[in-house]
Tab-separated table of C-alpha atoms and ligand atoms in Angstrom:
chain	number	residue	atom	x	y	z
T	660	UNK	CA	-22.996	-1.532	8.796
T	661	UNK	CA	-22.160	0.389	11.930
T	662	UNK	CA	-19.902	3.449	11.830
T	663	UNK	CA	-17.694	3.606	14.924
T	664	UNK	CA	-15.697	6.712	15.735
T	665	UNK	CA	-14.130	5.953	19.098
T	666	UNK	CA	-11.554	3.426	20.230
T	667	UNK	CA	-13.720	2.548	23.252
T	668	UNK	CA	-16.684	1.862	20.935
T	669	UNK	CA	-14.550	-0.350	18.696
T	670	UNK	CA	-13.058	-2.271	21.633
T	671	UNK	CA	-16.507	-2.912	23.118
T	672	UNK	CA	-17.734	-4.472	19.870
T	673	UNK	CA	-14.558	-6.473	19.231
T	674	UNK	CA	-14.359	-7.846	22.800
T	675	UNK	CA	-17.933	-9.151	22.572
T	676	UNK	CA	-17.322	-10.758	19.160
T	677	UNK	CA	-14.076	-12.365	20.279
T	678	UNK	CA	-15.745	-13.726	23.417
T	679	UNK	CA	-18.117	-15.420	20.967
T	680	UNK	CA	-15.152	-16.962	19.119
T	681	UNK	CA	-15.578	-14.832	15.984
T	682	UNK	CA	-12.671	-14.172	13.626
T	683	UNK	CA	-12.006	-10.558	12.653
T	684	UNK	CA	-10.690	-9.365	9.283
T	685	UNK	CA	-9.252	-5.832	9.250
T	686	UNK	CA	-8.805	-3.769	6.097
T	687	UNK	CA	-6.857	-0.593	6.963
T	688	UNK	CA	-7.466	2.251	4.478
T	689	UNK	CA	-7.071	5.992	4.149
T	690	UNK	CA	-10.465	6.270	2.444
T	691	UNK	CA	-11.132	7.559	-1.116
T	692	UNK	CA	-12.105	3.961	-1.699
T	693	UNK	CA	-12.044	2.247	-5.078
T	694	UNK	CA	-12.342	-1.270	-6.520
T	695	UNK	CA	-8.867	-2.121	-5.178
T	696	UNK	CA	-10.025	-1.573	-1.593
T	697	UNK	CA	-13.236	-3.471	-2.304
T	698	UNK	CA	-11.235	-6.471	-3.496
T	699	UNK	CA	-9.518	-6.514	-0.070
T	700	UNK	CA	-12.907	-6.240	1.616
T	701	UNK	CA	-14.297	-9.139	-0.436
T	702	UNK	CA	-11.314	-11.308	0.408
T	703	UNK	CA	-11.670	-10.416	4.107
T	704	UNK	CA	-15.401	-11.187	4.009
T	705	UNK	CA	-14.724	-14.626	2.561
T	706	UNK	CA	-12.162	-15.520	5.224
T	707	UNK	CA	-13.542	-14.019	8.454
T	708	UNK	CA	-16.775	-13.853	10.475
T	709	UNK	CA	-16.573	-10.091	10.869
T	710	UNK	CA	-15.008	-7.388	8.691
T	711	UNK	CA	-13.746	-4.063	10.036
T	712	UNK	CA	-12.567	-1.379	7.612
T	713	UNK	CA	-10.676	1.550	9.078
T	714	UNK	CA	-10.834	4.861	7.223
T	715	UNK	CA	-8.183	7.227	8.563
T	716	UNK	CA	-5.885	9.619	6.727
T	717	UNK	CA	-2.838	9.153	8.937
T	718	UNK	CA	-0.926	12.439	9.294
T	719	UNK	CA	2.250	10.810	10.650
T	720	UNK	CA	2.993	8.993	7.384
T	721	UNK	CA	2.914	12.113	5.187
T	722	UNK	CA	6.303	13.721	4.812
T	723	UNK	CA	4.854	16.354	2.502
T	724	UNK	CA	2.220	18.684	4.070
T	725	UNK	CA	0.700	19.456	0.645
T	726	UNK	CA	0.181	15.758	-0.018
T	727	UNK	CA	-1.657	15.442	3.322
T	728	UNK	CA	-3.723	18.560	2.607
T	729	UNK	CA	-4.764	17.455	-0.886
T	730	UNK	CA	-5.314	13.768	-0.062
T	731	UNK	CA	-8.888	13.025	-1.212
T	732	UNK	CA	-11.436	12.744	1.603
T	733	UNK	CA	-14.756	11.218	0.561
T	734	UNK	CA	-16.327	9.809	3.729
T	735	UNK	CA	-19.938	9.715	2.553
T	736	UNK	CA	-19.136	7.883	-0.690
T	737	UNK	CA	-16.760	5.549	1.205
T	738	UNK	CA	-19.484	4.583	3.688
T	739	UNK	CA	-21.956	3.893	0.870
T	740	UNK	CA	-19.425	1.579	-0.835
T	741	UNK	CA	-18.573	-0.223	2.408
T	742	UNK	CA	-22.219	-0.706	3.302
T	743	UNK	CA	-22.883	-2.193	-0.142
T	744	UNK	CA	-19.824	-4.449	0.177
T	745	UNK	CA	-21.259	-6.023	3.338
T	746	UNK	CA	-18.764	-4.573	5.835
T	747	UNK	CA	-19.787	-4.959	9.494
T	748	UNK	CA	-17.937	-1.994	11.015
T	749	UNK	CA	-16.428	1.137	9.483
T	750	UNK	CA	-13.977	2.545	12.017
T	751	UNK	CA	-13.598	6.256	11.236
T	752	UNK	CA	-11.734	7.923	14.101
T	753	UNK	CA	-10.522	11.529	14.386
T	754	UNK	CA	-6.811	12.347	14.574
T	755	UNK	CA	-7.234	13.092	18.312
T	756	UNK	CA	-8.821	9.679	18.867
T	757	UNK	CA	-5.906	7.828	17.275
T	758	UNK	CA	-3.226	10.158	18.628
T	759	UNK	CA	-4.441	11.533	21.986
T	760	UNK	CA	-0.740	12.280	22.543
T	761	UNK	CA	1.920	12.737	19.855
T	762	UNK	CA	3.289	9.334	18.870
T	763	UNK	CA	7.040	9.531	19.453
T	764	UNK	CA	7.754	5.847	18.862
T	765	UNK	CA	10.631	5.111	16.504
T	766	UNK	CA	10.447	1.582	15.096
T	767	UNK	CA	13.712	-0.214	14.352
T	768	UNK	CA	12.471	-1.357	10.958
T	769	UNK	CA	15.957	-1.854	9.527
T	770	UNK	CA	17.015	-2.139	5.860
T	771	UNK	CA	13.540	-3.103	4.581
T	772	UNK	CA	12.399	0.456	5.332
T	773	UNK	CA	15.552	2.278	4.251
T	774	UNK	CA	15.468	1.741	0.478
T	775	UNK	CA	13.115	2.985	-2.272
T	776	UNK	CA	10.051	4.555	-0.578
T	777	UNK	CA	12.006	4.657	2.676
T	778	UNK	CA	14.812	6.645	1.065
T	779	UNK	CA	12.499	8.971	-0.892
T	780	UNK	CA	10.005	9.618	1.891
T	781	UNK	CA	11.913	9.939	5.182
T	782	UNK	CA	9.721	9.046	8.155
T	783	UNK	CA	6.943	7.633	5.968
T	784	UNK	CA	7.315	4.013	7.031
T	785	UNK	CA	7.744	4.915	10.692
T	786	UNK	CA	4.384	6.701	10.416
T	787	UNK	CA	2.830	3.662	8.721
T	788	UNK	CA	4.206	1.436	11.504
T	789	UNK	CA	2.795	3.821	14.136
T	790	UNK	CA	-0.728	3.840	12.761
T	791	UNK	CA	-0.909	0.190	11.730
T	792	UNK	CA	0.398	-0.941	15.136
T	793	UNK	CA	-2.292	1.193	16.778
T	794	UNK	CA	-4.996	-0.222	14.479
T	795	UNK	CA	-3.811	-3.762	15.246
T	796	UNK	CA	-3.833	-3.074	18.994
T	797	UNK	CA	-7.326	-1.523	18.798
T	798	UNK	CA	-8.874	-4.172	16.530
T	799	UNK	CA	-6.882	-7.310	17.485
T	800	UNK	CA	-7.671	-8.780	14.043
T	801	UNK	CA	-7.262	-12.423	13.115
T	802	UNK	CA	-6.118	-11.310	9.657
T	803	UNK	CA	-5.204	-7.961	8.104
T	804	UNK	CA	-5.385	-7.260	4.361
T	805	UNK	CA	-3.022	-5.081	2.331
T	806	UNK	CA	-2.748	-4.459	-1.409
T	807	UNK	CA	0.452	-5.402	-3.220
T	808	UNK	CA	0.536	-2.079	-5.059
T	809	UNK	CA	2.321	-0.863	-1.923
T	810	UNK	CA	4.616	-3.871	-2.072
T	811	UNK	CA	7.340	-2.501	0.198
T	812	UNK	CA	4.744	-1.399	2.754
T	813	UNK	CA	3.752	-5.035	3.266
T	814	UNK	CA	7.376	-6.029	3.968
T	815	UNK	CA	7.649	-3.148	6.449
T	816	UNK	CA	4.398	-4.117	8.186
T	817	UNK	CA	5.617	-7.716	8.505
T	818	UNK	CA	8.767	-6.383	10.183
T	819	UNK	CA	6.686	-4.232	12.563
T	820	UNK	CA	4.510	-7.274	13.407
T	821	UNK	CA	7.671	-9.256	14.279
T	822	UNK	CA	9.011	-6.415	16.423
T	823	UNK	CA	5.744	-5.927	18.297
T	824	UNK	CA	4.826	-9.617	18.519
T	825	UNK	CA	1.297	-9.262	17.113
T	826	UNK	CA	-0.466	-12.596	16.720
T	827	UNK	CA	-2.211	-12.210	13.354
T	828	UNK	CA	-1.913	-13.108	9.710
T	829	UNK	CA	-0.885	-10.503	7.126
T	830	UNK	CA	-2.698	-11.230	3.864
T	831	UNK	CA	-1.153	-9.628	0.744
T	832	UNK	CA	-3.657	-9.137	-2.098
T	833	UNK	CA	-2.893	-8.712	-5.820
T	834	UNK	CA	-2.883	-5.272	-7.427
T	835	UNK	CA	-6.249	-4.248	-8.881
T	836	UNK	CA	-5.972	-2.609	-12.269
T	837	UNK	CA	-8.325	-0.565	-14.450
T	838	UNK	CA	-9.226	-2.257	-17.752
T	839	UNK	CA	-6.384	-0.366	-19.430
T	840	UNK	CA	-3.850	-1.651	-16.868
T	841	UNK	CA	-3.380	1.380	-14.608
T	842	UNK	CA	-2.953	0.274	-10.986
T	843	UNK	CA	-5.931	1.599	-9.029
T	844	UNK	CA	-4.969	4.327	-6.576
T	845	UNK	CA	-6.816	7.039	-4.677
T	846	UNK	CA	-4.368	9.496	-6.258
T	847	UNK	CA	-5.517	8.678	-9.830
T	848	UNK	CA	-8.400	11.149	-9.484
T	849	UNK	CA	-5.808	13.940	-9.479
T	850	UNK	CA	-4.608	13.057	-13.011
T	851	UNK	CA	-5.799	15.325	-15.835
T	852	UNK	CA	-7.685	13.455	-18.626
T	853	UNK	CA	-4.518	13.671	-20.783
T	854	UNK	CA	-2.311	12.268	-18.004
T	855	UNK	CA	-4.869	9.567	-17.198
T	856	UNK	CA	-4.726	8.455	-20.858
T	857	UNK	CA	-0.924	8.067	-20.707
T	858	UNK	CA	-0.636	6.556	-17.200
T	859	UNK	CA	-1.505	2.920	-18.183
T	860	UNK	CA	1.673	2.872	-20.254
T	861	UNK	CA	3.683	2.563	-17.020
T	862	UNK	CA	2.264	-0.915	-16.487
T	863	UNK	CA	2.765	-1.771	-20.168
T	864	UNK	CA	6.486	-0.974	-19.890
T	865	UNK	CA	6.780	-3.007	-16.678
T	866	UNK	CA	4.981	-5.984	-18.235
T	867	UNK	CA	7.155	-5.793	-21.389
T	868	UNK	CA	10.273	-5.715	-19.200
T	869	UNK	CA	9.563	-9.269	-18.011
T	870	UNK	CA	10.173	-10.439	-21.595
T	871	UNK	CA	13.076	-8.044	-22.051
T	872	UNK	CA	14.668	-9.523	-18.905
T	873	UNK	CA	14.804	-12.988	-20.477
T	874	UNK	CA	17.861	-12.057	-22.518
T	875	UNK	CA	19.231	-8.992	-20.731
T	876	UNK	CA	21.090	-8.409	-17.505
T	877	UNK	CA	19.312	-7.001	-14.490
T	878	UNK	CA	21.137	-3.679	-14.881
T	879	UNK	CA	20.103	-3.451	-18.553
T	880	UNK	CA	16.501	-4.301	-17.687
T	881	UNK	CA	16.389	-1.697	-14.930
T	882	UNK	CA	17.791	1.020	-17.194
T	883	UNK	CA	15.463	0.027	-20.062
T	884	UNK	CA	12.399	0.473	-17.828
T	885	UNK	CA	13.610	3.881	-16.633
T	886	UNK	CA	14.336	5.062	-20.194
T	887	UNK	CA	11.069	3.755	-21.664
T	888	UNK	CA	8.937	5.384	-18.962
T	889	UNK	CA	10.862	8.665	-19.121
T	890	UNK	CA	10.099	8.820	-22.873
T	891	UNK	CA	6.354	8.948	-22.137
T	892	UNK	CA	4.555	12.302	-22.011
T	893	UNK	CA	4.245	13.812	-18.475
T	894	UNK	CA	6.358	11.036	-16.896
T	895	UNK	CA	9.459	11.234	-14.780
T	896	UNK	CA	10.745	8.155	-12.979
T	897	UNK	CA	11.739	8.820	-9.376
T	898	UNK	CA	13.230	5.355	-8.915
T	899	UNK	CA	13.071	1.908	-10.405
T	900	UNK	CA	14.641	-0.955	-8.476
T	901	UNK	CA	14.488	-4.682	-8.981
T	902	UNK	CA	14.498	-6.028	-5.457
T	903	UNK	CA	14.341	-9.137	-3.313
T	904	UNK	CA	10.614	-9.451	-2.465
T	905	UNK	CA	11.230	-10.325	1.195
T	906	UNK	CA	14.094	-8.027	2.225
T	907	UNK	CA	13.394	-5.383	-0.462
T	908	UNK	CA	17.146	-5.155	-1.044
T	909	UNK	CA	17.780	-3.859	-4.592
T	910	UNK	CA	19.536	-6.574	-6.622
T	911	UNK	CA	22.377	-6.015	-9.061
T	912	UNK	CA	22.243	-9.368	-10.882
T	913	UNK	CA	19.649	-12.037	-11.657
T	914	UNK	CA	21.996	-14.515	-9.899
T	915	UNK	CA	21.008	-12.938	-6.589
T	916	UNK	CA	17.373	-14.005	-7.080
T	917	UNK	CA	16.119	-16.675	-4.656
T	918	UNK	CA	13.148	-19.037	-5.070
T	919	UNK	CA	10.660	-16.165	-5.051
T	920	UNK	CA	10.971	-14.019	-8.203
T	921	UNK	CA	12.393	-10.526	-7.879
T	922	UNK	CA	9.980	-7.610	-7.843
T	923	UNK	CA	10.472	-4.430	-9.847
T	924	UNK	CA	9.188	-1.366	-7.976
T	925	UNK	CA	8.681	1.959	-9.697
T	926	UNK	CA	7.647	5.422	-8.648
T	927	UNK	CA	6.779	7.842	-11.413
T	928	UNK	CA	5.735	11.466	-11.304
T	929	UNK	CA	2.979	11.929	-13.851
T	930	UNK	CA	2.838	15.737	-13.756
T	931	UNK	CA	2.746	16.324	-10.012
T	932	UNK	CA	0.908	13.089	-9.195
T	933	UNK	CA	3.144	10.417	-7.710
T	934	UNK	CA	2.179	6.979	-9.026
T	935	UNK	CA	3.617	3.681	-7.867
T	936	UNK	CA	3.449	0.243	-9.417
T	937	UNK	CA	5.386	-3.014	-9.445
T	938	UNK	CA	5.877	-6.216	-11.394
T	939	UNK	CA	7.040	-9.720	-10.484
T	940	UNK	CA	9.821	-11.115	-12.666
T	941	UNK	CA	8.238	-14.525	-13.286
T	942	UNK	CA	10.642	-15.090	-16.188
M	2084	PAF	O1	-1.864	1.796	2.387
M	2084	PAF	C1	-2.522	2.658	3.014
M	2084	PAF	O2	-3.602	3.111	2.619
M	2084	PAF	C2	-1.962	3.198	4.322
M	2084	PAF	O3	-0.566	3.290	4.276
M	2084	PAF	C3	-2.416	2.389	5.552
M	2084	PAF	C4	-1.891	0.977	5.515
M	2084	PAF	C5	-3.940	2.378	5.619
M	2084	PAF	C6	-1.893	3.045	6.828
M	2084	PAF	O4	-2.344	4.359	6.964
């Protein structure tokens, strides 16, 4: 595996590979890698000639300076994992390399970016669109891989790809869970042992709500999830919405569901750690 730190270095490698007709799989990450990231890498390895993993904690998508400051940074361990996973290039640029000038672009992402995470974290999705559009322009991937834990992020990135006209495939990958059901996240390391023991119950409530939904209205199901999670030690729900999986519009009745099942998206504060998860209502 080669570690590349400059855009010029990355472009040189990519141009040569593309001239040779190679396909490129890109896995964008913010590091602190875990099995969830590795599942994206494995998928990318199976579907492309070359795999590039970017490791970059993107300051423009953090609306909370403390969150940016405390975001785990584990470059050495990340590189060891990527090397073992058979990655060809780890692209690990500095902030100055990605943003030689402040990025003032405002993407017209529309309603998909205005609800849920968009409402709770103003500017977050614009920052994601800024960095992902730069990574796409730098890497010109054939395919790019994103985890469905950040379900709304994928819808936003699809919108950005439409706006910018990138010619690539977005590949959504299923959530990776610990054996006890907790969705894997780089933030999980910040949970105390007591919080970590309770956190899998978020997924258990979501999974149980699929059954509950069979004979309850959407509004009842939504409220049930909020109440059940709020009963758990350490937990406070920030939002729970059952939304259209393409537009991310929160639904108010099961009748509004189209062919693709609705998705329930939750954000929960477990102590001061913000956890997100989601469930598909395959009822
Ligand atoms: O999902 C993430 O880790 C980040 O939002 C991403 C897509 C790497 C952009 O910084």
